[in-house]
Amino acid sequence: MVKATKAEKKIAYDAKLCQLIDEFTQILVVAADNVGSTQLQNIRKGLRGDSVVLMGKNTMMKRSVKIHAENTGNAAILNLMPLLQGNVGLIFTKGDLKEVSEEVAKYKVGAPARVGLVAPIDVVVQPGNTGLDPSQTSFFQVLNIPTKINKGTVEIITPVELIKQGDKVGSSEAALLAKLGIRPFSYGLVVQSVYDNGSVFSPEVLDLTEDDLVQKFAAGISMVTSLALAISFPTLAAAPHMFINAYKNALAISVATEYTFPQAEKVKEFLKDPSKFAVTVAAVSADADEAGAAKVEEKKEVVEESDEEDYGGFDMFGDE
């Protein structure tokens, strides 16, 4: 079999990428730092069916995207180009974006702390027996980790933050973690951006629920209403509040002057003779008490009828 030249490989890659862009409208841009070939193969198997994983050099991907946009007039795909930075790959999918993102997150594998590696998380060594013999205490002394000898082995006394997030792993930290058998880091494809029919957004959007959307929409309506009321600009959201405020102002004028209107007459009557208000409250309270008593009596009758049906004319002790 004749081995393809670099030019032929580029042409084949360009054709494949353009074909995928034509076939799929949803793309996940994923970071592939510290992801091995076996791990990537497993991810491809897990997504097989409705998704395709494509890796490649950023320059080749940008070139293919640009050529495809020029040939097809699909200018929206150019929004993908600024996202092609660093060690990234593309996942073309026809499935649900959230489900595909969750499936990708499953394929994370543990990794040891290598010297010079930037820690993605804080590494804390928990207290307990290490299983190491007392001759290994030099590692702990270098890292200022308090220890004691217990039953012929080294035991860590208190939790120790060995590496902070963003710091580089030193040789002593890496050696100690290796001796303890701790693989503190886990790596896999990480979704950085989402492309959907020309729109680009953060992957956090995929985690939004209907309740979150309703809450954000309500917050937006509240802000619009507050702004409209502050500048006295009528909007559909602010209109009810404006009518209520206008009624309050008109009512205040009516109460302070001889001017009146139908909606203010009852209020003015109560203000002239507060005893009417007390009588009204008492009547409402009495009606509520009567309604409550009627419900209790009705419930009692239902319970008694149910008891009679259960016994069916027999004595509760079983005698006829």
PDB file of C-alpha atoms in Angstrom:
ATOM      1  CA  MET A   1       0.000   0.000   0.000  1.00  0.00           C
ATOM      2  CA  VAL A   2       1.382   3.373  -1.066  1.00  0.00           C
ATOM      3  CA  LYS A   3       1.778   5.837   1.793  1.00  0.00           C
ATOM      4  CA  ALA A   4      -0.076   9.129   1.259  1.00  0.00           C
ATOM      5  CA  THR A   5       1.956  12.297   0.988  1.00  0.00           C
ATOM      6  CA  LYS A   6       1.486  15.282   3.281  1.00  0.00           C
ATOM      7  CA  ALA A   7      -0.347  17.169   0.536  1.00  0.00           C
ATOM      8  CA  GLU A   8      -2.742  14.252   0.005  1.00  0.00           C
ATOM      9  CA  LYS A   9      -3.353  13.988   3.760  1.00  0.00           C
ATOM     10  CA  LYS A  10      -4.204  17.694   3.926  1.00  0.00           C
ATOM     11  CA  ILE A  11      -6.617  17.381   1.006  1.00  0.00           C
ATOM     12  CA  ALA A  12      -8.313  14.366   2.633  1.00  0.00           C
ATOM     13  CA  TYR A  13      -8.538  16.158   5.978  1.00  0.00           C
ATOM     14  CA  ASP A  14      -9.985  19.269   4.344  1.00  0.00           C
ATOM     15  CA  ALA A  15     -12.609  17.177   2.528  1.00  0.00           C
ATOM     16  CA  LYS A  16     -13.575  15.347   5.730  1.00  0.00           C
ATOM     17  CA  LEU A  17     -13.913  18.543   7.773  1.00  0.00           C
ATOM     18  CA  CYS A  18     -16.004  20.248   5.078  1.00  0.00           C
ATOM     19  CA  GLN A  19     -18.235  17.164   4.844  1.00  0.00           C
ATOM     20  CA  LEU A  20     -18.806  17.192   8.613  1.00  0.00           C
ATOM     21  CA  ILE A  21     -19.618  20.917   8.594  1.00  0.00           C
ATOM     22  CA  ASP A  22     -22.227  20.291   5.881  1.00  0.00           C
ATOM     23  CA  GLU A  23     -23.713  17.309   7.721  1.00  0.00           C
ATOM     24  CA  PHE A  24     -23.753  18.627  11.298  1.00  0.00           C
ATOM     25  CA  THR A  25     -25.035  21.934  12.679  1.00  0.00           C
ATOM     26  CA  GLN A  26     -23.898  21.391  16.293  1.00  0.00           C
ATOM     27  CA  ILE A  27     -20.251  21.348  17.347  1.00  0.00           C
ATOM     28  CA  LEU A  28     -18.582  21.060  20.749  1.00  0.00           C
ATOM     29  CA  VAL A  29     -15.109  22.608  20.987  1.00  0.00           C
ATOM     30  CA  VAL A  30     -13.159  20.514  23.519  1.00  0.00           C
ATOM     31  CA  ALA A  31      -9.752  20.909  25.171  1.00  0.00           C
ATOM     32  CA  ALA A  32      -7.625  17.780  24.877  1.00  0.00           C
ATOM     33  CA  ASP A  33      -4.723  18.507  27.231  1.00  0.00           C
ATOM     34  CA  ASN A  34      -3.085  15.358  28.673  1.00  0.00           C
ATOM     35  CA  VAL A  35      -5.562  13.054  26.889  1.00  0.00           C
ATOM     36  CA  GLY A  36      -3.957   9.840  25.633  1.00  0.00           C
ATOM     37  CA  SER A  37      -4.701   8.012  22.389  1.00  0.00           C
ATOM     38  CA  THR A  38      -6.356   5.053  24.152  1.00  0.00           C
ATOM     39  CA  GLN A  39      -8.576   7.401  26.142  1.00  0.00           C
ATOM     40  CA  LEU A  40      -9.521   9.270  22.958  1.00  0.00           C
ATOM     41  CA  GLN A  41     -10.358   5.985  21.256  1.00  0.00           C
ATOM     42  CA  ASN A  42     -12.700   5.060  24.100  1.00  0.00           C
ATOM     43  CA  ILE A  43     -14.427   8.432  23.795  1.00  0.00           C
ATOM     44  CA  ARG A  44     -14.926   7.856  20.058  1.00  0.00           C
ATOM     45  CA  LYS A  45     -16.500   4.460  20.778  1.00  0.00           C
ATOM     46  CA  GLY A  46     -18.787   5.932  23.435  1.00  0.00           C
ATOM     47  CA  LEU A  47     -20.038   8.666  21.095  1.00  0.00           C
ATOM     48  CA  ARG A  48     -20.372   6.450  18.042  1.00  0.00           C
ATOM     49  CA  GLY A  49     -23.780   6.699  16.410  1.00  0.00           C
ATOM     50  CA  ASP A  50     -24.729  10.358  16.428  1.00  0.00           C
ATOM     51  CA  SER A  51     -21.386  12.096  17.072  1.00  0.00           C
ATOM     52  CA  VAL A  52     -17.961  12.290  15.400  1.00  0.00           C
ATOM     53  CA  VAL A  53     -14.719  13.366  17.095  1.00  0.00           C
ATOM     54  CA  LEU A  54     -12.211  15.171  14.885  1.00  0.00           C
ATOM     55  CA  MET A  55      -8.757  16.247  16.023  1.00  0.00           C
ATOM     56  CA  GLY A  56      -6.151  18.150  14.060  1.00  0.00           C
ATOM     57  CA  LYS A  57      -3.815  21.098  13.892  1.00  0.00           C
ATOM     58  CA  ASN A  58      -5.445  24.460  14.476  1.00  0.00           C
ATOM     59  CA  THR A  59      -3.954  25.934  11.300  1.00  0.00           C
ATOM     60  CA  MET A  60      -5.426  23.139   9.191  1.00  0.00           C
ATOM     61  CA  MET A  61      -8.848  23.427  10.837  1.00  0.00           C
ATOM     62  CA  LYS A  62      -8.913  27.223  10.411  1.00  0.00           C
ATOM     63  CA  ARG A  63      -7.865  26.904   6.766  1.00  0.00           C
ATOM     64  CA  SER A  64     -10.578  24.319   6.053  1.00  0.00           C
ATOM     65  CA  VAL A  65     -13.253  26.382   7.803  1.00  0.00           C
ATOM     66  CA  LYS A  66     -12.269  29.502   5.874  1.00  0.00           C
ATOM     67  CA  ILE A  67     -12.267  27.691   2.514  1.00  0.00           C
ATOM     68  CA  HIS A  68     -15.634  26.088   3.267  1.00  0.00           C
ATOM     69  CA  ALA A  69     -17.151  29.476   4.147  1.00  0.00           C
ATOM     70  CA  GLU A  70     -15.852  30.989   0.894  1.00  0.00           C
ATOM     71  CA  ASN A  71     -17.071  28.089  -1.259  1.00  0.00           C
ATOM     72  CA  THR A  72     -20.530  27.712   0.315  1.00  0.00           C
ATOM     73  CA  GLY A  73     -21.284  31.252   1.518  1.00  0.00           C
ATOM     74  CA  ASN A  74     -21.800  29.910   5.043  1.00  0.00           C
ATOM     75  CA  ALA A  75     -20.392  32.922   6.893  1.00  0.00           C
ATOM     76  CA  ALA A  76     -21.809  31.721  10.236  1.00  0.00           C
ATOM     77  CA  ILE A  77     -19.218  28.941  10.412  1.00  0.00           C
ATOM     78  CA  LEU A  78     -16.499  31.612  10.678  1.00  0.00           C
ATOM     79  CA  ASN A  79     -17.621  32.124  14.293  1.00  0.00           C
ATOM     80  CA  LEU A  80     -15.826  28.859  14.963  1.00  0.00           C
ATOM     81  CA  MET A  81     -12.377  30.182  14.046  1.00  0.00           C
ATOM     82  CA  PRO A  82     -11.653  32.272  17.200  1.00  0.00           C
ATOM     83  CA  LEU A  83     -12.352  29.140  19.289  1.00  0.00           C
ATOM     84  CA  LEU A  84      -9.602  27.101  17.599  1.00  0.00           C
ATOM     85  CA  GLN A  85      -6.801  28.009  20.002  1.00  0.00           C
ATOM     86  CA  GLY A  86      -4.657  25.696  22.095  1.00  0.00           C
ATOM     87  CA  ASN A  87      -4.876  21.918  22.090  1.00  0.00           C
ATOM     88  CA  VAL A  88      -8.499  21.576  20.997  1.00  0.00           C
ATOM     89  CA  GLY A  89     -10.655  19.206  19.007  1.00  0.00           C
ATOM     90  CA  LEU A  90     -14.150  19.225  17.530  1.00  0.00           C
ATOM     91  CA  ILE A  91     -17.090  16.960  18.341  1.00  0.00           C
ATOM     92  CA  PHE A  92     -19.752  17.092  15.619  1.00  0.00           C
ATOM     93  CA  THR A  93     -23.103  15.837  16.889  1.00  0.00           C
ATOM     94  CA  LYS A  94     -26.777  15.449  16.002  1.00  0.00           C
ATOM     95  CA  GLY A  95     -27.729  14.453  19.534  1.00  0.00           C
ATOM     96  CA  ASP A  96     -28.717  16.469  22.573  1.00  0.00           C
ATOM     97  CA  LEU A  97     -25.822  18.782  23.424  1.00  0.00           C
ATOM     98  CA  LYS A  98     -26.217  18.328  27.185  1.00  0.00           C
ATOM     99  CA  GLU A  99     -26.283  14.520  26.912  1.00  0.00           C
ATOM    100  CA  VAL A 100     -23.230  14.468  24.632  1.00  0.00           C
ATOM    101  CA  SER A 101     -21.363  16.788  27.010  1.00  0.00           C
ATOM    102  CA  GLU A 102     -22.196  14.523  29.960  1.00  0.00           C
ATOM    103  CA  GLU A 103     -21.093  11.454  27.998  1.00  0.00           C
ATOM    104  CA  VAL A 104     -17.733  13.072  27.217  1.00  0.00           C
ATOM    105  CA  ALA A 105     -17.239  13.932  30.912  1.00  0.00           C
ATOM    106  CA  LYS A 106     -17.532  10.223  31.851  1.00  0.00           C
ATOM    107  CA  TYR A 107     -14.251   9.345  30.164  1.00  0.00           C
ATOM    108  CA  LYS A 108     -11.884  10.922  32.651  1.00  0.00           C
ATOM    109  CA  VAL A 109      -8.927   8.887  33.886  1.00  0.00           C
ATOM    110  CA  GLY A 110      -6.686   9.369  36.904  1.00  0.00           C
ATOM    111  CA  ALA A 111      -3.160  10.593  36.342  1.00  0.00           C
ATOM    112  CA  PRO A 112      -0.078  10.892  38.568  1.00  0.00           C
ATOM    113  CA  ALA A 113       1.442  14.246  39.468  1.00  0.00           C
ATOM    114  CA  ARG A 114       4.365  14.701  37.075  1.00  0.00           C
ATOM    115  CA  VAL A 115       7.213  17.132  37.703  1.00  0.00           C
ATOM    116  CA  GLY A 116       6.586  20.528  36.082  1.00  0.00           C
ATOM    117  CA  LEU A 117       2.884  19.902  35.550  1.00  0.00           C
ATOM    118  CA  VAL A 118       0.530  22.754  36.478  1.00  0.00           C
ATOM    119  CA  ALA A 119      -1.919  21.483  39.100  1.00  0.00           C
ATOM    120  CA  PRO A 120      -5.560  21.795  37.921  1.00  0.00           C
ATOM    121  CA  ILE A 121      -6.837  21.335  41.502  1.00  0.00           C
ATOM    122  CA  ASP A 122      -5.621  21.581  45.090  1.00  0.00           C
ATOM    123  CA  VAL A 123      -3.905  18.434  46.332  1.00  0.00           C
ATOM    124  CA  VAL A 124      -4.452  17.646  50.023  1.00  0.00           C
ATOM    125  CA  VAL A 125      -2.801  14.669  51.708  1.00  0.00           C
ATOM    126  CA  GLN A 126      -5.112  13.273  54.364  1.00  0.00           C
ATOM    127  CA  PRO A 127      -3.863  12.044  57.767  1.00  0.00           C
ATOM    128  CA  GLY A 128      -3.367   8.337  58.279  1.00  0.00           C
ATOM    129  CA  ASN A 129      -0.919   5.490  58.033  1.00  0.00           C
ATOM    130  CA  THR A 130       1.210   5.671  54.885  1.00  0.00           C
ATOM    131  CA  GLY A 131       2.610   2.129  55.062  1.00  0.00           C
ATOM    132  CA  LEU A 132       6.133   3.520  54.567  1.00  0.00           C
ATOM    133  CA  ASP A 133       9.017   2.512  56.802  1.00  0.00           C
ATOM    134  CA  PRO A 134      10.721   5.102  59.085  1.00  0.00           C
ATOM    135  CA  SER A 135      13.621   5.524  56.656  1.00  0.00           C
ATOM    136  CA  GLN A 136      11.271   7.437  54.316  1.00  0.00           C
ATOM    137  CA  THR A 137      10.678  10.305  56.757  1.00  0.00           C
ATOM    138  CA  SER A 138      13.077  12.541  54.786  1.00  0.00           C
ATOM    139  CA  PHE A 139      10.398  13.117  52.134  1.00  0.00           C
ATOM    140  CA  PHE A 140       7.965  14.351  54.753  1.00  0.00           C
ATOM    141  CA  GLN A 141      10.552  16.552  56.473  1.00  0.00           C
ATOM    142  CA  VAL A 142      11.415  18.314  53.201  1.00  0.00           C
ATOM    143  CA  LEU A 143       7.744  19.138  52.672  1.00  0.00           C
ATOM    144  CA  ASN A 144       7.150  20.105  56.330  1.00  0.00           C
ATOM    145  CA  ILE A 145       4.572  17.366  56.826  1.00  0.00           C
ATOM    146  CA  PRO A 146       4.104  16.444  60.522  1.00  0.00           C
ATOM    147  CA  THR A 147       4.477  12.697  61.062  1.00  0.00           C
ATOM    148  CA  LYS A 148       4.981  10.110  63.763  1.00  0.00           C
ATOM    149  CA  ILE A 149       6.141   6.520  63.876  1.00  0.00           C
ATOM    150  CA  ASN A 150       3.313   4.138  64.651  1.00  0.00           C
ATOM    151  CA  LYS A 151       3.860   0.350  64.727  1.00  0.00           C
ATOM    152  CA  GLY A 152       6.983   0.593  62.582  1.00  0.00           C
ATOM    153  CA  THR A 153       5.441   2.789  59.847  1.00  0.00           C
ATOM    154  CA  VAL A 154       5.177   6.509  59.135  1.00  0.00           C
ATOM    155  CA  GLU A 155       1.824   8.076  59.965  1.00  0.00           C
ATOM    156  CA  ILE A 156       0.703  11.553  58.858  1.00  0.00           C
ATOM    157  CA  ILE A 157      -0.797  13.473  61.782  1.00  0.00           C
ATOM    158  CA  THR A 158      -2.770  16.315  60.162  1.00  0.00           C
ATOM    159  CA  PRO A 159      -4.128  17.114  56.679  1.00  0.00           C
ATOM    160  CA  VAL A 160      -1.560  18.926  54.539  1.00  0.00           C
ATOM    161  CA  GLU A 161      -2.188  21.012  51.413  1.00  0.00           C
ATOM    162  CA  LEU A 162       0.669  19.675  49.347  1.00  0.00           C
ATOM    163  CA  ILE A 163       0.025  21.500  46.046  1.00  0.00           C
ATOM    164  CA  LYS A 164      -2.156  24.502  45.323  1.00  0.00           C
ATOM    165  CA  GLN A 165      -4.182  24.898  42.162  1.00  0.00           C
ATOM    166  CA  GLY A 166      -2.148  26.649  39.470  1.00  0.00           C
ATOM    167  CA  ASP A 167       1.250  25.794  41.026  1.00  0.00           C
ATOM    168  CA  LYS A 168       3.785  23.596  39.269  1.00  0.00           C
ATOM    169  CA  VAL A 169       4.430  20.159  40.717  1.00  0.00           C
ATOM    170  CA  GLY A 170       7.903  19.886  42.232  1.00  0.00           C
ATOM    171  CA  SER A 171      10.126  16.826  42.284  1.00  0.00           C
ATOM    172  CA  SER A 172       9.617  16.222  46.030  1.00  0.00           C
ATOM    173  CA  GLU A 173       5.811  16.466  45.772  1.00  0.00           C
ATOM    174  CA  ALA A 174       5.746  14.153  42.765  1.00  0.00           C
ATOM    175  CA  ALA A 175       7.990  11.591  44.478  1.00  0.00           C
ATOM    176  CA  LEU A 176       5.933  11.617  47.680  1.00  0.00           C
ATOM    177  CA  LEU A 177       2.610  11.208  45.868  1.00  0.00           C
ATOM    178  CA  ALA A 178       4.083   8.341  43.851  1.00  0.00           C
ATOM    179  CA  LYS A 179       5.264   6.598  47.045  1.00  0.00           C
ATOM    180  CA  LEU A 180       1.814   7.038  48.579  1.00  0.00           C
ATOM    181  CA  GLY A 181       0.164   5.687  45.436  1.00  0.00           C
ATOM    182  CA  ILE A 182      -1.935   8.839  45.014  1.00  0.00           C
ATOM    183  CA  ARG A 183      -3.059   9.848  41.507  1.00  0.00           C
ATOM    184  CA  PRO A 184      -4.500  13.284  42.329  1.00  0.00           C
ATOM    185  CA  PHE A 185      -5.371  14.519  38.864  1.00  0.00           C
ATOM    186  CA  SER A 186      -7.905  13.348  36.299  1.00  0.00           C
ATOM    187  CA  TYR A 187      -7.911  14.283  32.642  1.00  0.00           C
ATOM    188  CA  GLY A 188     -10.342  14.048  29.773  1.00  0.00           C
ATOM    189  CA  LEU A 189     -11.919  16.105  27.025  1.00  0.00           C
ATOM    190  CA  VAL A 190     -13.299  19.341  28.508  1.00  0.00           C
ATOM    191  CA  VAL A 191     -16.019  21.230  26.641  1.00  0.00           C
ATOM    192  CA  GLN A 192     -14.875  24.838  26.230  1.00  0.00           C
ATOM    193  CA  SER A 193     -17.444  26.272  23.826  1.00  0.00           C
ATOM    194  CA  VAL A 194     -20.603  25.247  22.010  1.00  0.00           C
ATOM    195  CA  TYR A 195     -21.440  26.062  18.376  1.00  0.00           C
ATOM    196  CA  ASP A 196     -25.081  25.677  17.348  1.00  0.00           C
ATOM    197  CA  ASN A 197     -26.307  26.876  13.934  1.00  0.00           C
ATOM    198  CA  GLY A 198     -23.954  29.863  13.901  1.00  0.00           C
ATOM    199  CA  SER A 199     -24.407  30.785  17.560  1.00  0.00           C
ATOM    200  CA  VAL A 200     -21.528  30.360  20.011  1.00  0.00           C
ATOM    201  CA  PHE A 201     -22.087  30.133  23.753  1.00  0.00           C
ATOM    202  CA  SER A 202     -20.528  28.844  26.967  1.00  0.00           C
ATOM    203  CA  PRO A 203     -21.113  25.204  28.021  1.00  0.00           C
ATOM    204  CA  GLU A 204     -22.644  26.453  31.297  1.00  0.00           C
ATOM    205  CA  VAL A 205     -25.756  27.297  29.262  1.00  0.00           C
ATOM    206  CA  LEU A 206     -26.360  23.560  28.803  1.00  0.00           C
ATOM    207  CA  ASP A 207     -26.828  23.176  32.568  1.00  0.00           C
ATOM    208  CA  LEU A 208     -29.680  25.692  32.723  1.00  0.00           C
ATOM    209  CA  THR A 209     -33.079  24.236  33.649  1.00  0.00           C
ATOM    210  CA  GLU A 210     -36.549  25.601  32.932  1.00  0.00           C
ATOM    211  CA  ASP A 211     -36.687  26.962  36.493  1.00  0.00           C
ATOM    212  CA  ASP A 212     -33.413  28.840  35.910  1.00  0.00           C
ATOM    213  CA  LEU A 213     -34.776  30.362  32.707  1.00  0.00           C
ATOM    214  CA  VAL A 214     -38.004  31.413  34.417  1.00  0.00           C
ATOM    215  CA  GLN A 215     -36.026  32.949  37.282  1.00  0.00           C
ATOM    216  CA  LYS A 216     -33.755  34.899  34.908  1.00  0.00           C
ATOM    217  CA  PHE A 217     -36.757  36.038  32.852  1.00  0.00           C
ATOM    218  CA  ALA A 218     -38.538  37.215  36.000  1.00  0.00           C
ATOM    219  CA  ALA A 219     -35.399  39.087  37.101  1.00  0.00           C
ATOM    220  CA  GLY A 220     -35.250  40.801  33.693  1.00  0.00           C
ATOM    221  CA  ILE A 221     -38.911  41.799  33.876  1.00  0.00           C
ATOM    222  CA  SER A 222     -38.325  43.188  37.373  1.00  0.00           C
ATOM    223  CA  MET A 223     -35.404  45.312  36.149  1.00  0.00           C
ATOM    224  CA  VAL A 224     -37.414  46.632  33.193  1.00  0.00           C
ATOM    225  CA  THR A 225     -40.319  47.460  35.496  1.00  0.00           C
ATOM    226  CA  SER A 226     -38.067  49.267  37.990  1.00  0.00           C
ATOM    227  CA  LEU A 227     -36.414  51.302  35.238  1.00  0.00           C
ATOM    228  CA  ALA A 228     -39.753  52.201  33.631  1.00  0.00           C
ATOM    229  CA  LEU A 229     -41.178  53.348  36.973  1.00  0.00           C
ATOM    230  CA  ALA A 230     -38.052  55.376  37.771  1.00  0.00           C
ATOM    231  CA  ILE A 231     -38.163  57.338  34.503  1.00  0.00           C
ATOM    232  CA  SER A 232     -41.995  57.315  34.194  1.00  0.00           C
ATOM    233  CA  PHE A 233     -41.839  55.504  30.879  1.00  0.00           C
ATOM    234  CA  PRO A 234     -44.918  53.325  30.229  1.00  0.00           C
ATOM    235  CA  THR A 235     -44.284  49.663  29.442  1.00  0.00           C
ATOM    236  CA  LEU A 236     -46.484  46.594  29.557  1.00  0.00           C
ATOM    237  CA  ALA A 237     -44.713  45.366  32.697  1.00  0.00           C
ATOM    238  CA  ALA A 238     -44.889  48.731  34.488  1.00  0.00           C
ATOM    239  CA  ALA A 239     -48.468  49.647  33.478  1.00  0.00           C
ATOM    240  CA  PRO A 240     -50.237  47.870  36.413  1.00  0.00           C
ATOM    241  CA  HIS A 241     -47.933  49.569  38.925  1.00  0.00           C
ATOM    242  CA  MET A 242     -48.451  52.933  37.258  1.00  0.00           C
ATOM    243  CA  PHE A 243     -52.253  52.555  37.432  1.00  0.00           C
ATOM    244  CA  ILE A 244     -52.065  51.543  41.126  1.00  0.00           C
ATOM    245  CA  ASN A 245     -49.780  54.481  41.941  1.00  0.00           C
ATOM    246  CA  ALA A 246     -52.044  56.870  40.038  1.00  0.00           C
ATOM    247  CA  TYR A 247     -55.065  55.533  41.950  1.00  0.00           C
ATOM    248  CA  LYS A 248     -53.225  55.998  45.266  1.00  0.00           C
ATOM    249  CA  ASN A 249     -52.392  59.600  44.372  1.00  0.00           C
ATOM    250  CA  ALA A 250     -55.986  60.356  43.307  1.00  0.00           C
ATOM    251  CA  LEU A 251     -57.311  58.673  46.463  1.00  0.00           C
ATOM    252  CA  ALA A 252     -54.974  60.754  48.653  1.00  0.00           C
ATOM    253  CA  ILE A 253     -56.221  63.946  46.998  1.00  0.00           C
ATOM    254  CA  SER A 254     -59.828  62.835  47.407  1.00  0.00           C
ATOM    255  CA  VAL A 255     -59.333  62.068  51.116  1.00  0.00           C
ATOM    256  CA  ALA A 256     -57.632  65.425  51.750  1.00  0.00           C
ATOM    257  CA  THR A 257     -60.208  67.480  49.825  1.00  0.00           C
ATOM    258  CA  GLU A 258     -63.952  67.525  49.100  1.00  0.00           C
ATOM    259  CA  TYR A 259     -63.360  66.047  45.658  1.00  0.00           C
ATOM    260  CA  THR A 260     -64.588  62.481  45.280  1.00  0.00           C
ATOM    261  CA  PHE A 261     -65.066  59.748  42.700  1.00  0.00           C
ATOM    262  CA  PRO A 262     -66.826  56.350  42.863  1.00  0.00           C
ATOM    263  CA  GLN A 263     -63.726  54.293  43.743  1.00  0.00           C
ATOM    264  CA  ALA A 264     -62.945  56.606  46.677  1.00  0.00           C
ATOM    265  CA  GLU A 265     -66.381  56.873  48.271  1.00  0.00           C
ATOM    266  CA  LYS A 266     -66.214  53.618  50.299  1.00  0.00           C
ATOM    267  CA  VAL A 267     -62.757  54.493  51.643  1.00  0.00           C
ATOM    268  CA  LYS A 268     -63.985  57.931  52.712  1.00  0.00           C
ATOM    269  CA  GLU A 269     -66.994  56.327  54.433  1.00  0.00           C
ATOM    270  CA  PHE A 270     -64.713  54.073  56.494  1.00  0.00           C
ATOM    271  CA  LEU A 271     -62.532  57.032  57.443  1.00  0.00           C
ATOM    272  CA  LYS A 272     -65.582  59.051  58.600  1.00  0.00           C
ATOM    273  CA  ASP A 273     -67.052  56.149  60.617  1.00  0.00           C
ATOM    274  CA  PRO A 274     -64.445  53.464  61.544  1.00  0.00           C
ATOM    275  CA  SER A 275     -67.156  51.431  63.324  1.00  0.00           C
ATOM    276  CA  LYS A 276     -68.453  50.346  59.911  1.00  0.00           C
ATOM    277  CA  PHE A 277     -65.093  48.786  59.212  1.00  0.00           C
ATOM    278  CA  ALA A 278     -65.206  46.887  62.531  1.00  0.00           C
ATOM    279  CA  VAL A 279     -68.719  45.587  61.719  1.00  0.00           C
ATOM    280  CA  THR A 280     -67.579  44.429  58.291  1.00  0.00           C
ATOM    281  CA  VAL A 281     -64.554  42.580  59.740  1.00  0.00           C
ATOM    282  CA  ALA A 282     -66.749  40.891  62.350  1.00  0.00           C
ATOM    283  CA  ALA A 283     -69.217  39.763  59.684  1.00  0.00           C
ATOM    284  CA  VAL A 284     -66.460  38.298  57.534  1.00  0.00           C
ATOM    285  CA  SER A 285     -65.004  36.516  60.576  1.00  0.00           C
ATOM    286  CA  ALA A 286     -68.395  35.052  61.488  1.00  0.00           C
ATOM    287  CA  ASP A 287     -68.932  33.791  57.944  1.00  0.00           C
ATOM    288  CA  ALA A 288     -65.526  32.129  58.031  1.00  0.00           C
ATOM    289  CA  ASP A 289     -66.298  30.435  61.374  1.00  0.00           C
ATOM    290  CA  GLU A 290     -69.615  29.122  60.055  1.00  0.00           C
ATOM    291  CA  ALA A 291     -67.971  27.767  56.911  1.00  0.00           C
ATOM    292  CA  GLY A 292     -65.296  26.032  59.014  1.00  0.00           C
ATOM    293  CA  ALA A 293     -67.880  24.489  61.345  1.00  0.00           C
ATOM    294  CA  ALA A 294     -69.885  23.222  58.364  1.00  0.00           C
ATOM    295  CA  LYS A 295     -66.817  21.527  56.911  1.00  0.00           C
ATOM    296  CA  VAL A 296     -66.027  19.845  60.244  1.00  0.00           C
ATOM    297  CA  GLU A 297     -69.616  18.563  60.590  1.00  0.00           C
ATOM    298  CA  GLU A 298     -69.621  17.276  57.025  1.00  0.00           C
ATOM    299  CA  LYS A 299     -66.321  15.460  57.578  1.00  0.00           C
ATOM    300  CA  LYS A 300     -67.690  13.888  60.781  1.00  0.00           C
ATOM    301  CA  GLU A 301     -70.757  12.560  58.951  1.00  0.00           C
ATOM    302  CA  VAL A 302     -68.581  11.047  56.210  1.00  0.00           C
ATOM    303  CA  VAL A 303     -66.422   9.251  58.811  1.00  0.00           C
ATOM    304  CA  GLU A 304     -69.494   7.836  60.620  1.00  0.00           C
ATOM    305  CA  GLU A 305     -70.986   6.549  57.351  1.00  0.00           C
ATOM    306  CA  SER A 306     -67.653   4.926  56.483  1.00  0.00           C
ATOM    307  CA  ASP A 307     -67.536   3.128  59.864  1.00  0.00           C
ATOM    308  CA  GLU A 308     -71.018   1.731  59.360  1.00  0.00           C
ATOM    309  CA  GLU A 309     -70.135   0.403  55.913  1.00  0.00           C
ATOM    310  CA  ASP A 310     -66.959  -1.267  57.252  1.00  0.00           C
ATOM    311  CA  TYR A 311     -68.787  -3.188  60.004  1.00  0.00           C
ATOM    312  CA  GLY A 312     -71.617  -4.143  57.635  1.00  0.00           C
ATOM    313  CA  GLY A 313     -74.106  -4.691  60.460  1.00  0.00           C
ATOM    314  CA  PHE A 314     -71.786  -6.968  62.493  1.00  0.00           C
ATOM    315  CA  ASP A 315     -70.565  -6.486  66.006  1.00  0.00           C
ATOM    316  CA  MET A 316     -66.985  -5.192  66.163  1.00  0.00           C
ATOM    317  CA  PHE A 317     -65.969  -8.290  68.141  1.00  0.00           C
ATOM    318  CA  GLY A 318     -67.145 -10.617  65.387  1.00  0.00           C
ATOM    319  CA  ASP A 319     -70.591 -11.641  66.830  1.00  0.00           C
ATOM    320  CA  GLU A 320     -73.694 -11.236  64.696  1.00  0.00           C
TER     321      GLU A 320
END
